[in-house]
Coordinates of C-alpha atoms and ligand atoms in Angstrom, one line a residue:
X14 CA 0.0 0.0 0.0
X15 CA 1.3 3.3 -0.5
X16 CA 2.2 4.9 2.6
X17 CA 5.6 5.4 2.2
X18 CA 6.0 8.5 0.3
X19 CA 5.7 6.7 -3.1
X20 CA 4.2 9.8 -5.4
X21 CA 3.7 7.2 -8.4
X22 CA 0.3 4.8 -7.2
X23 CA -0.3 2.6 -9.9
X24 CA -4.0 2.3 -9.6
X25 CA -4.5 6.1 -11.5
X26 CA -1.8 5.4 -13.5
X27 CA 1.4 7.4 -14.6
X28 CA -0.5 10.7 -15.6
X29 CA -1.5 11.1 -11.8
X30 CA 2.2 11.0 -10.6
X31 CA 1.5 14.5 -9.0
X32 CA -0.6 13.1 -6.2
X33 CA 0.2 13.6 -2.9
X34 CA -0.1 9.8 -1.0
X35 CA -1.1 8.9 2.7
X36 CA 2.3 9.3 4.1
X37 CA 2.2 12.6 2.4
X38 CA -0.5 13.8 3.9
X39 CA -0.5 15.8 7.7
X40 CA -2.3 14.5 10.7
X41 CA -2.0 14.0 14.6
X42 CA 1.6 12.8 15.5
X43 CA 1.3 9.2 16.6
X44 CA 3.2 6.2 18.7
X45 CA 4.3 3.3 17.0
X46 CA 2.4 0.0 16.4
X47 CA -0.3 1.6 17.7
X48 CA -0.9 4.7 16.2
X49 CA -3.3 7.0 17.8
X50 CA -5.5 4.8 19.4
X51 CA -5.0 6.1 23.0
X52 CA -5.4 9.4 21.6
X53 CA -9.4 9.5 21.5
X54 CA -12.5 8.0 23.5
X55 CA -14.8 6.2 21.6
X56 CA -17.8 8.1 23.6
X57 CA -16.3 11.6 22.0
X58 CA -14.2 10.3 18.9
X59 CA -16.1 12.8 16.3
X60 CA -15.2 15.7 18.7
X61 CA -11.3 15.1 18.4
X62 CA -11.9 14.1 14.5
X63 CA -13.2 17.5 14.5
X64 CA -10.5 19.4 16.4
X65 CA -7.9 18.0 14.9
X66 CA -9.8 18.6 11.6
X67 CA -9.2 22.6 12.8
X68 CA -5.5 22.0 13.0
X69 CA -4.7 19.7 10.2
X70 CA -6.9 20.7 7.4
X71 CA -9.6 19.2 4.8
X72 CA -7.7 16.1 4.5
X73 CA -5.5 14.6 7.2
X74 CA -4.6 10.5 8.6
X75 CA -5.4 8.6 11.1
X76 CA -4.1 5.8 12.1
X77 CA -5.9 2.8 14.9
X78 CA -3.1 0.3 15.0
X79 CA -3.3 -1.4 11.8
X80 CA -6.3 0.2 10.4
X81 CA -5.4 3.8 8.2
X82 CA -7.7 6.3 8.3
X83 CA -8.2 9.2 6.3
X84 CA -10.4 12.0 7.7
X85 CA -12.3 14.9 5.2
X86 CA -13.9 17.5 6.1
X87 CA -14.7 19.2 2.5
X88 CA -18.3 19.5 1.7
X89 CA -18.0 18.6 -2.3
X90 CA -15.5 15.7 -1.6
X91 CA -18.3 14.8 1.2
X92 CA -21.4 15.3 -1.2
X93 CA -19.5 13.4 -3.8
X94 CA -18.4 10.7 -2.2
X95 CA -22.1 10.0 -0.8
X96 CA -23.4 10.6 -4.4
X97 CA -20.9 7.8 -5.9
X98 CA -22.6 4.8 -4.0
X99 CA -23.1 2.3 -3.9
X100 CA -21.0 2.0 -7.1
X101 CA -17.1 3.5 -6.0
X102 CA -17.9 4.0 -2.2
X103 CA -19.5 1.8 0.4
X104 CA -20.3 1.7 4.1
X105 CA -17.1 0.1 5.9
X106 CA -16.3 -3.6 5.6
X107 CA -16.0 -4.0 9.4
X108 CA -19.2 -2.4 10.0
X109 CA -20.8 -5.1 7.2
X110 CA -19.1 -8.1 8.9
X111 CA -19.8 -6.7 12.6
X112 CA -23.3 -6.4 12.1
X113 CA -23.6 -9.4 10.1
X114 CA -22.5 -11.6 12.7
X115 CA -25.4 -10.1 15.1
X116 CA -27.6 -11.1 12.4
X117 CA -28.1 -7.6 11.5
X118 CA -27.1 -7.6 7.8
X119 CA -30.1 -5.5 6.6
X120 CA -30.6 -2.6 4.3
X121 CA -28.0 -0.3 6.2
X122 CA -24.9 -2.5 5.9
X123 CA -26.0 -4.5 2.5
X124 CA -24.6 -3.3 -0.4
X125 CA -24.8 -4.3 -4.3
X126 CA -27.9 -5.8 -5.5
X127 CA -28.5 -7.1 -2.0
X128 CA -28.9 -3.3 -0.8
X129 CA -30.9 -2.2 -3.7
X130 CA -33.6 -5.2 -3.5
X131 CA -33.7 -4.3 0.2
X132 CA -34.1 -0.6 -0.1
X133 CA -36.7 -0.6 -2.7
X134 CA -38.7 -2.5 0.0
X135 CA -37.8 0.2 2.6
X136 CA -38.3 3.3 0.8
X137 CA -42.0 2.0 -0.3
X138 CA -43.2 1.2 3.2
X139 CA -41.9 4.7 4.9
X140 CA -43.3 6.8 1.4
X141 CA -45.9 9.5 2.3
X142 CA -49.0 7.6 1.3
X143 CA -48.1 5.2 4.6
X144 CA -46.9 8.1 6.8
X145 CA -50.4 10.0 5.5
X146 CA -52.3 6.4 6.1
X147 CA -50.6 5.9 9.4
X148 CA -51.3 9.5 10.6
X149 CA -54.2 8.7 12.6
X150 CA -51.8 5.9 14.9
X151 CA -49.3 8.1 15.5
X152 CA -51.3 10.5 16.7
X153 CA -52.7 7.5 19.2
X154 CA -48.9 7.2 20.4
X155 CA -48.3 10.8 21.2
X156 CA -51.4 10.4 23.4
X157 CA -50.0 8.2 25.2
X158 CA -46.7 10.2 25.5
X159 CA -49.0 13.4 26.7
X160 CA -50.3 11.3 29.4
X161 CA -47.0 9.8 30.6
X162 CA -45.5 13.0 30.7
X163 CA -48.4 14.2 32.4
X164 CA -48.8 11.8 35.0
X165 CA -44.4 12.4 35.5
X166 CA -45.6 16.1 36.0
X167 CA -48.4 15.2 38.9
X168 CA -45.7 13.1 40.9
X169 CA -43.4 15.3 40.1
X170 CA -41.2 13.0 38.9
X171 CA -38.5 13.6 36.4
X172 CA -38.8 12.3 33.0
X173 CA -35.7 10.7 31.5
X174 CA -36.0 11.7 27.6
X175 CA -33.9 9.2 26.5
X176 CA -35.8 6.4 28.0
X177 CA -39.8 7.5 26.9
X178 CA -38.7 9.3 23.4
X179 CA -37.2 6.0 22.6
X180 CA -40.2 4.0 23.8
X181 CA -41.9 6.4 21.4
X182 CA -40.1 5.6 18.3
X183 CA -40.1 2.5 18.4
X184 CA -44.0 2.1 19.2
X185 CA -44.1 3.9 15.9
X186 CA -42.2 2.3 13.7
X187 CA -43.1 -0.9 14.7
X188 CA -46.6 -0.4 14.7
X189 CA -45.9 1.2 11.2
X190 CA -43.8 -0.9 9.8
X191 CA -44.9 -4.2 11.3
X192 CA -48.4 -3.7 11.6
X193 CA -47.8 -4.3 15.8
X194 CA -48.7 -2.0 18.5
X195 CA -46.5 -2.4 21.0
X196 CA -47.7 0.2 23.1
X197 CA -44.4 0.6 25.1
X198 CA -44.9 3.7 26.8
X199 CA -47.7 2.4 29.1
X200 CA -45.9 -1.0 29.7
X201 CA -44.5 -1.3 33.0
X202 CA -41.9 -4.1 33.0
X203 CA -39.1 -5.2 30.4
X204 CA -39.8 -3.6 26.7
X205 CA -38.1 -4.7 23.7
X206 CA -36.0 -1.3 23.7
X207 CA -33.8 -2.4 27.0
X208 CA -32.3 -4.8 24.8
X209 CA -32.3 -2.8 21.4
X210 CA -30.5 -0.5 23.4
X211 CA -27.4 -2.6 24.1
X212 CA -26.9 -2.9 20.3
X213 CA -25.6 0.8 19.0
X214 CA -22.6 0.8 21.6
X215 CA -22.0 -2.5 20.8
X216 CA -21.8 -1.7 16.9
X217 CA -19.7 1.6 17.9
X218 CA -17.6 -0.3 19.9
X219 CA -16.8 -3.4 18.1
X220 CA -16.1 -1.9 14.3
X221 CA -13.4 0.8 16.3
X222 CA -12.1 -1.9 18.2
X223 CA -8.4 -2.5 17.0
X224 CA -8.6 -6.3 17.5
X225 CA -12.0 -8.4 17.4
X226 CA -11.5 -9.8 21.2
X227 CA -15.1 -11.0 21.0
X228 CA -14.5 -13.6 18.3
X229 CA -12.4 -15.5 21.0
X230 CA -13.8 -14.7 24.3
X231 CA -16.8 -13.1 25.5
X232 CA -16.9 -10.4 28.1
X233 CA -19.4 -9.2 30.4
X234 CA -20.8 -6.6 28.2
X235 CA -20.8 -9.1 24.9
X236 CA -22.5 -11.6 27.5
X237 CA -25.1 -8.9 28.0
X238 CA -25.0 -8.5 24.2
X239 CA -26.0 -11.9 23.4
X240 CA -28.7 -11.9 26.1
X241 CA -30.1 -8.7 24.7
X242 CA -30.2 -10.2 20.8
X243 CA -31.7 -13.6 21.8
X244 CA -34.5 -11.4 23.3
X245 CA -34.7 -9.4 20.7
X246 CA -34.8 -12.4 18.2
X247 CA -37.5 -14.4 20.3
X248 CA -39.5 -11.1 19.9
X249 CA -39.1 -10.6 15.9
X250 CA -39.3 -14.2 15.1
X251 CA -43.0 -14.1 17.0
X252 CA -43.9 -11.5 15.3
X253 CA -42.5 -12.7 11.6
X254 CA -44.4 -16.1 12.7
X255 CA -47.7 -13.8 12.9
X256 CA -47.1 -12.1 9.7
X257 CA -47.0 -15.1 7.9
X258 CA -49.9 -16.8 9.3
X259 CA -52.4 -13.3 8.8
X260 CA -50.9 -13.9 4.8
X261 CA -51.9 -18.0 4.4
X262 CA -55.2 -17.1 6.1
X263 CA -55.8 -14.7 3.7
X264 CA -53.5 -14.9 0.6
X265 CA -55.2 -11.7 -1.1
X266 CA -53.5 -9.6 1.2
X267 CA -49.9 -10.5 -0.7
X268 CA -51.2 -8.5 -3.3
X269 CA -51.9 -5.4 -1.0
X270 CA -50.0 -6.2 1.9
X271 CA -50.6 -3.4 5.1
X272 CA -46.7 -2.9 5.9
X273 CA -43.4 -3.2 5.4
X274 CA -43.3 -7.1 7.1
X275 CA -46.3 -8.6 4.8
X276 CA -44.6 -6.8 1.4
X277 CA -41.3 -8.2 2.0
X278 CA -42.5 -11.8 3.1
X279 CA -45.1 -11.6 0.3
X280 CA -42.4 -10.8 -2.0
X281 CA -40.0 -14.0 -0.3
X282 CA -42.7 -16.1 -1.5
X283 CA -42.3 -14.4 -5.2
X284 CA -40.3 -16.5 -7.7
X285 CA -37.2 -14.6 -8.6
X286 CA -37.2 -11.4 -5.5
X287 CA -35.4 -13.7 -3.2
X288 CA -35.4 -12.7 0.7
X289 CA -34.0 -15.1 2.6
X290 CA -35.4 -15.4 6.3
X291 CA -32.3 -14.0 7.6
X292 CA -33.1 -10.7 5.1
X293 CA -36.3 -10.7 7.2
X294 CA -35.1 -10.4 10.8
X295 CA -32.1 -8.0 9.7
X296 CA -34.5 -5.9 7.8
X297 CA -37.2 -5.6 10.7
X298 CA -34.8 -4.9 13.1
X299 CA -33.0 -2.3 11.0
X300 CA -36.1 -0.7 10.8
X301 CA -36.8 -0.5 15.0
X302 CA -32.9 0.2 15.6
X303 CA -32.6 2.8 12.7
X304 CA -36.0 4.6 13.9
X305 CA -35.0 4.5 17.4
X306 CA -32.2 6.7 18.9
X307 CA -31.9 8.9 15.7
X308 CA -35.4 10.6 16.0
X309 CA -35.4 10.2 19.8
X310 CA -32.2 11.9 20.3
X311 CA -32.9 14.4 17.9
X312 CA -35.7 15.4 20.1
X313 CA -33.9 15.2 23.1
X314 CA -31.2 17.3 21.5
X315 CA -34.0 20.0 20.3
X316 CA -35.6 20.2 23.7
X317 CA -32.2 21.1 25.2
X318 CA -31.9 23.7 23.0
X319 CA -36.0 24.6 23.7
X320 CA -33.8 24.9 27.5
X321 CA -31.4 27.2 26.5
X322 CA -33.5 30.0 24.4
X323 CA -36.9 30.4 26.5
X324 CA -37.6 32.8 24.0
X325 CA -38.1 30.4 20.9
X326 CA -39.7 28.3 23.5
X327 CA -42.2 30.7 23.7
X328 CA -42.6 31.5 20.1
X329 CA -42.6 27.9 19.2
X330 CA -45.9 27.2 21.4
X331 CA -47.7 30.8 19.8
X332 CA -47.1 29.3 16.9
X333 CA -48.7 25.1 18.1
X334 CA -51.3 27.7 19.7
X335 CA -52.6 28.9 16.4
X336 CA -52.0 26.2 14.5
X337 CA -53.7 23.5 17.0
X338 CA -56.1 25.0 19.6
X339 CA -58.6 24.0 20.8
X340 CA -56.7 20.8 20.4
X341 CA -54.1 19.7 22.7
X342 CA -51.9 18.0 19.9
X343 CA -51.6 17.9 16.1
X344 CA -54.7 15.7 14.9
X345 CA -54.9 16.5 11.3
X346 CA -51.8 15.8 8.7
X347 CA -51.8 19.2 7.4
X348 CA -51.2 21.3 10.3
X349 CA -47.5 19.6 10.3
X350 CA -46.8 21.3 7.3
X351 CA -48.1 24.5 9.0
X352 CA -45.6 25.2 11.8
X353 CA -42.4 26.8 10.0
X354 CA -40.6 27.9 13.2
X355 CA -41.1 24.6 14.8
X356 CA -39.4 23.6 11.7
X357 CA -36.7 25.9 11.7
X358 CA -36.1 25.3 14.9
X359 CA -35.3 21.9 15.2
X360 CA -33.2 22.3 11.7
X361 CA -31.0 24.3 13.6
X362 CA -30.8 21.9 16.8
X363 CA -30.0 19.2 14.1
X364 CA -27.1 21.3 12.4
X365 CA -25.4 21.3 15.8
X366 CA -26.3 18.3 17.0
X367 CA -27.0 15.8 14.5
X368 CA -27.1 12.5 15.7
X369 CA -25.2 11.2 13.0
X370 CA -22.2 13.5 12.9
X371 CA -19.5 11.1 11.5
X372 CA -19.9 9.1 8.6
X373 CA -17.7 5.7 7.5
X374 CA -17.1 4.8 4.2
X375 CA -14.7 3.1 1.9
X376 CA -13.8 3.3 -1.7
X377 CA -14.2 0.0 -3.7
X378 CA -11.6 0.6 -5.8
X379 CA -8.1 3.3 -6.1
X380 CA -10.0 7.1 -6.0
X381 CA -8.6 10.5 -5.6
X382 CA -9.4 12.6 -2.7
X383 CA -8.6 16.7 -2.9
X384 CA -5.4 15.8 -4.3
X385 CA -4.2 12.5 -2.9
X386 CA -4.3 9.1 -3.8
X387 CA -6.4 6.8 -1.6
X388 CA -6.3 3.3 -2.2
X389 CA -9.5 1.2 -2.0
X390 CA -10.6 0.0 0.6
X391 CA -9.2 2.8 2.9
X392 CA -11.5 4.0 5.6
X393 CA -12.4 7.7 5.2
X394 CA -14.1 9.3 7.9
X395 CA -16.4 11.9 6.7
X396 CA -16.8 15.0 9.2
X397 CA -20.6 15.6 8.2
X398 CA -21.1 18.0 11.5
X399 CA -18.1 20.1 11.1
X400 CA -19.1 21.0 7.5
X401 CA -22.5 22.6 8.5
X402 CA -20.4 24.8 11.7
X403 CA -18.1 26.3 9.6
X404 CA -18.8 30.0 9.2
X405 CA -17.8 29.5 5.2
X406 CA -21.3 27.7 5.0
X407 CA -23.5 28.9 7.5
X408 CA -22.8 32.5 8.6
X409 CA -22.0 33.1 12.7
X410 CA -22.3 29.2 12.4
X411 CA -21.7 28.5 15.8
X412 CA -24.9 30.7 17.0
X413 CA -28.0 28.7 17.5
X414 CA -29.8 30.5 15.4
X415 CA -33.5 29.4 13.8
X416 CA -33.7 33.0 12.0
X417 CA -31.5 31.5 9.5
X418 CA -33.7 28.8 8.0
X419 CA -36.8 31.4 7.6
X420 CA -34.7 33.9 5.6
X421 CA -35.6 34.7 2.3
X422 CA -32.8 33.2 -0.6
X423 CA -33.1 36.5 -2.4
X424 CA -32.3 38.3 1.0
X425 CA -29.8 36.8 2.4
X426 CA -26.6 38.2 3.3
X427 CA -24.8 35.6 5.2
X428 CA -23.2 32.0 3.4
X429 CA -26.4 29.5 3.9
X430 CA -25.5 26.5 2.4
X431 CA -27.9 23.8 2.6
X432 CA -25.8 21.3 1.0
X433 CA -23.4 21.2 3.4
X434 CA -26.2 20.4 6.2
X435 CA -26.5 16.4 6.1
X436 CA -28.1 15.0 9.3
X437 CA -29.8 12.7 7.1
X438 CA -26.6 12.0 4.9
X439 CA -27.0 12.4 1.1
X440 CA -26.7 10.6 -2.4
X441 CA -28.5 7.4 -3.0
X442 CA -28.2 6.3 0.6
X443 CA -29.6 9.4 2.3
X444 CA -31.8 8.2 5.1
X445 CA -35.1 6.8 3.6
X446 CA -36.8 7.6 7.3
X447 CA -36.1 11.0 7.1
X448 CA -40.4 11.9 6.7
X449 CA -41.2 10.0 9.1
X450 CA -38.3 11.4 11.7
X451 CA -39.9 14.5 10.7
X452 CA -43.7 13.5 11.0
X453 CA -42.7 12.9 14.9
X454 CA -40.1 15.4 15.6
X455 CA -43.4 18.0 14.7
X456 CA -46.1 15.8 16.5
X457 CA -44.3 15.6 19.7
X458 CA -42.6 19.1 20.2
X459 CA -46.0 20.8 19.3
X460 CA -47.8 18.6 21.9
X461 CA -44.8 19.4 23.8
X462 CA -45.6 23.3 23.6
X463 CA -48.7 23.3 23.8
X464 CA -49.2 21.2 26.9
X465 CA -46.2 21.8 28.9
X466 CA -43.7 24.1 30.7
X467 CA -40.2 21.9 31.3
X468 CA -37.0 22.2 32.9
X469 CA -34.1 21.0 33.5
X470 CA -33.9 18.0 36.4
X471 CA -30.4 19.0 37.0
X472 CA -30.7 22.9 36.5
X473 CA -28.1 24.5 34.9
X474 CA -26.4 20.9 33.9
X475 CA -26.7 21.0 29.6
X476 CA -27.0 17.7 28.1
X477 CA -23.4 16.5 26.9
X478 CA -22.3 14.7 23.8
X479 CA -21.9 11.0 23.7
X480 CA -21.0 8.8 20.4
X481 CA -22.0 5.4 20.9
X482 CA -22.8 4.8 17.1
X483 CA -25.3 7.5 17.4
X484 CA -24.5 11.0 19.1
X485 CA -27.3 11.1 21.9
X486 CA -27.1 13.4 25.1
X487 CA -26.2 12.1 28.4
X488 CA -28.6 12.0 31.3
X489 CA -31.2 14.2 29.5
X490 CA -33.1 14.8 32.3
X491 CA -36.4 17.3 32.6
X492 CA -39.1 18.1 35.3
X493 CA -42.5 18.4 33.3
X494 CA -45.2 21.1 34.6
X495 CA -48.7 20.7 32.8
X496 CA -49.0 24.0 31.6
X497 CA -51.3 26.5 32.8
X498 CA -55.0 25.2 31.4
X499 CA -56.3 28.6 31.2
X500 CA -53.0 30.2 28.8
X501 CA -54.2 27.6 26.2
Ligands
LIG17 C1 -34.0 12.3 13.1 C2 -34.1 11.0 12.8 C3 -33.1 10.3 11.8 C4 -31.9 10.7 11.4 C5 -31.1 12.0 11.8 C6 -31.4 9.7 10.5 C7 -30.1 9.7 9.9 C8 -29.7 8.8 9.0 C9 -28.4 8.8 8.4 C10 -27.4 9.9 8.6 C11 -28.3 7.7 7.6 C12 -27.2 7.4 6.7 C13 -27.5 8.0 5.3 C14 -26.4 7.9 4.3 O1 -25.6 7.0 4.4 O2 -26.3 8.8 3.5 C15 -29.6 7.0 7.7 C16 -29.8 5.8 7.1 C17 -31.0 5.1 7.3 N1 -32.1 5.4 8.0 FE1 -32.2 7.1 9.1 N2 -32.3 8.7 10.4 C18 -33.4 9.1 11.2 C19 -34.6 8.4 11.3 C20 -34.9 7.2 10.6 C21 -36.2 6.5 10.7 C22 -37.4 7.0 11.5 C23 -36.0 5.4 10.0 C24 -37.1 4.3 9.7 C25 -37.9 3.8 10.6 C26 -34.7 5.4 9.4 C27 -34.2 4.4 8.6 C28 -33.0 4.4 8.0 C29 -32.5 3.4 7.1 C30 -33.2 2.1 6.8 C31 -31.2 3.8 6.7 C32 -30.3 3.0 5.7 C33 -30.5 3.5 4.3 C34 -29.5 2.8 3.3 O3 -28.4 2.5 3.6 O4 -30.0 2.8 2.1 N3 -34.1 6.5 9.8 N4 -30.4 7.7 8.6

């Protein structure tokens, strides 16, 4: 491989001789063997990706033992490298064989045909005809949410965000994608998310981790691990097992099936669109883990932010007021579309804090990157946060400012540029969720506003940033108040 100053890299050929190589390019000085492995944390890895982004520039290296790492942090090498999948660039290989050996080899990590089969299914069963169809359930589940948080607020008891948001996605998306109503949030007792929980640090964990320990012993957290997915696959496999029997008791249904489960077993049972059973569990529990802590920590991350401005606290609810009363939450599909600062506001929440601030990829074959050569398979670590708080792209970008989003194109002054904001990634892989995120990012922050005052549990403790696959806020902890009956 070329890291040893070799400016001639055969796989572009002569005429590319000028190209810088890896051992060429700058990046944090290093020990040997291991590199600079005991240089980050895993829980705040994207936050020292992005500092040393500041000192060594667009393009530096990495390096995590054996594994060389090239970092970028330039939004058209970043667009383009999203765009050129899944043909020249691919999630990582250790991500594909990690999550394949928890049986999670769904549409996420699949790539080729495989992906493409997989994400036609996907993308059909979270279009807006569903989300419109499904309205009426959601709306159900953020009832239930209201009355949780309500009963928190007559206790007064805290309400741990992490923990009911999560409950909250995942009653959706299964109920919307699997045609179950789990009904989580008024469960008392084990839910399926205490052990879909263990699996995002174990992912983040295991494809950083310099050697794969768990293949040759198990420790207690990979214990816990295996406990949590043989839960999880008792769970699925029920619920797969229900699925089919609902299609041979009445076969008509394969040709209109409800969700996302009945189309892809009706489509298993299809000459020629092969799903294997192991397609099925990945896929459904994709969907559950994929819905989970992105939209729940986004709204986590928004309220904190709610926290911080009481101002566009308070315009935020004027606006739920006048959109929703006398109601208490959105009940009709239009009024999402009818609360533009709502909107702006947790646009800007998820510029600073997008849950999905790094992204990992590798090229399938020899590519050029601003200037150097980068052989395939090299992992390159796209900063997708750092590009949307750079002042270049957003002006004042480290302000928290919802202003921005409402401003007029033909008015602005200051750089706004939208393609450098990716919380959903971009390209042919850009997150097929991301209407449905949205659908209940706006349901629950308007019910939010218009039913309740909050604080923090901890006041003046802001929630901090954790990486653990996804970047969620610890201990995001708030006192609800019911708000005063006779403001509304
Ligand atoms: C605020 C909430 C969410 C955020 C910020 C988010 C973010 C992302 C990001 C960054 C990606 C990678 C995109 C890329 O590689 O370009 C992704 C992929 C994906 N997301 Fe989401 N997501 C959210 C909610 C959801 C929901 C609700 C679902 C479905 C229930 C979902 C399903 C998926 C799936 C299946 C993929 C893989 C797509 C593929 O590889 O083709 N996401 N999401």
């Amino acid at each position: 491989m070329a890291g040893d100053g070799r400016k001639e890299w055969l796989g572009l050929g002569e005429a590319r001789s000028e190209l810088k190589v890896y051992g060429d390019l700058g990046g944090p000085a290093g020990l040997p063997i291991v590199g600079n492995i005991f240089q980050v944390r895993l829980e705040t890895l994207h936050r020292t990706l992005e500092d040393w982004a500041d000192r060594h520039g667009p393009l530096y290296r990495v390096r995590f033992g054996t594994i060389r790492m090239v970092v970028v942090s330039d939004p058209e090498t970043i667009r383009r490298i999203h765009r050129e999948r899944p043909g020249r660039f691919r999630r990582t290989r250790g991500l594909e064989l990690v999550a394949a050996e928890m049986g999670l080899k769904g549409v996420f990590v699949a790539e080729g045909d495989d992906w493409l089969r997989q994400r036609k299914m996907v993308v059909m069963a979270l279009n807006t005809a569903h989300l419109k169809s499904f309205f009426e359930k959601l709306v159900v589940i953020a009832g239930r949410l209201r009355r949780r948080w309500e009963r928190a607020a007559d206790r007064g008891e805290p309400v741990d965000l992490g923990r009911d948001l999560m409950r909250f996605t995942v009653d959706v998306t299964a109920w919307l994608a699997l045609g179950v109503d789990f009904n989580t949030l008024e469960t008392r007792g084990p839910v399926i998310q205490q052990n879909l929980d263990k699996v995002f640090p174990a992912l983040h964990r295991r494809i950083n981790a310099p050697f794969p320990y768990w293949r040759y012993f198990r420790l207690a957290e990979d214990r816990e691990l295996d406990r949590a997915l043989g839960e999880v696959r008792k769970q699925v496999d029920e619920i797969i097992g229900e699925a089919r029997a609902r299609l041979r008791a009445d076969p008509e249904r394969r040709a209109a099936p409800a969700n996302f489960l009945e189309a892809i077993i009706a489509a298993q049972e299809v000459k020629g669109a092969d799903f294997s059973d192991a397609d099925i569990f990945a896929n459904v529990c994709t969907l559950l883990l994929a819905g989970e802590d992105t939209t729940a920590n986004t709204i986590a991350w928004t309220i904190d932010y709610f926290l911080q401005h009481p101002e566009h606290f308070a315009r935020a609810r004027s606006e739920a007021d006048a959109v929703l009363a006398p109601a208490t939450s959105i009940d009709r599909f239009e009024q999402t579309g009818r609360l533009p600062f709502l909107d702006a506001f947790f646009h800007e929440a998820m510029r600073l804090k997008p849950v999905a601030p790094i992204a990992s990829l590798q090229p399938t074959e020899d590519t050029e990157i601003l200037g150097c050569a980068i052989p395939k398979s090299t992992i390159i670590m796209a900063l997708n946060r750092r590009i949307a708080t750079r002042d270049e792209n957003f002006g004042d970008a480290a302000r928290f400012d919802p202003e921005r989003w409402l401003v007029d194109d033909a008015e602005r002054i200051c750089p706004h540029d939208t393609g450098a904001f990716l919380p959903f990634g971009a390209g042919p892989r850009f997150c097929p969720g991301r209407n449905l995120a949205m659908l209940q990012i706006r349901t629950v922050l308007a019910m939010l506003c218009r039913n309740f005052d909050v604080e923090r549990a901890e006041p003046g403790r802001a929630f901090e940033e954790r990486l653990a696959f996804t970047m969620m806020p610890t201990n995001p902890r708030v006192r609800m108040k019911r708000r005063n009956a006779t403001e509304r």
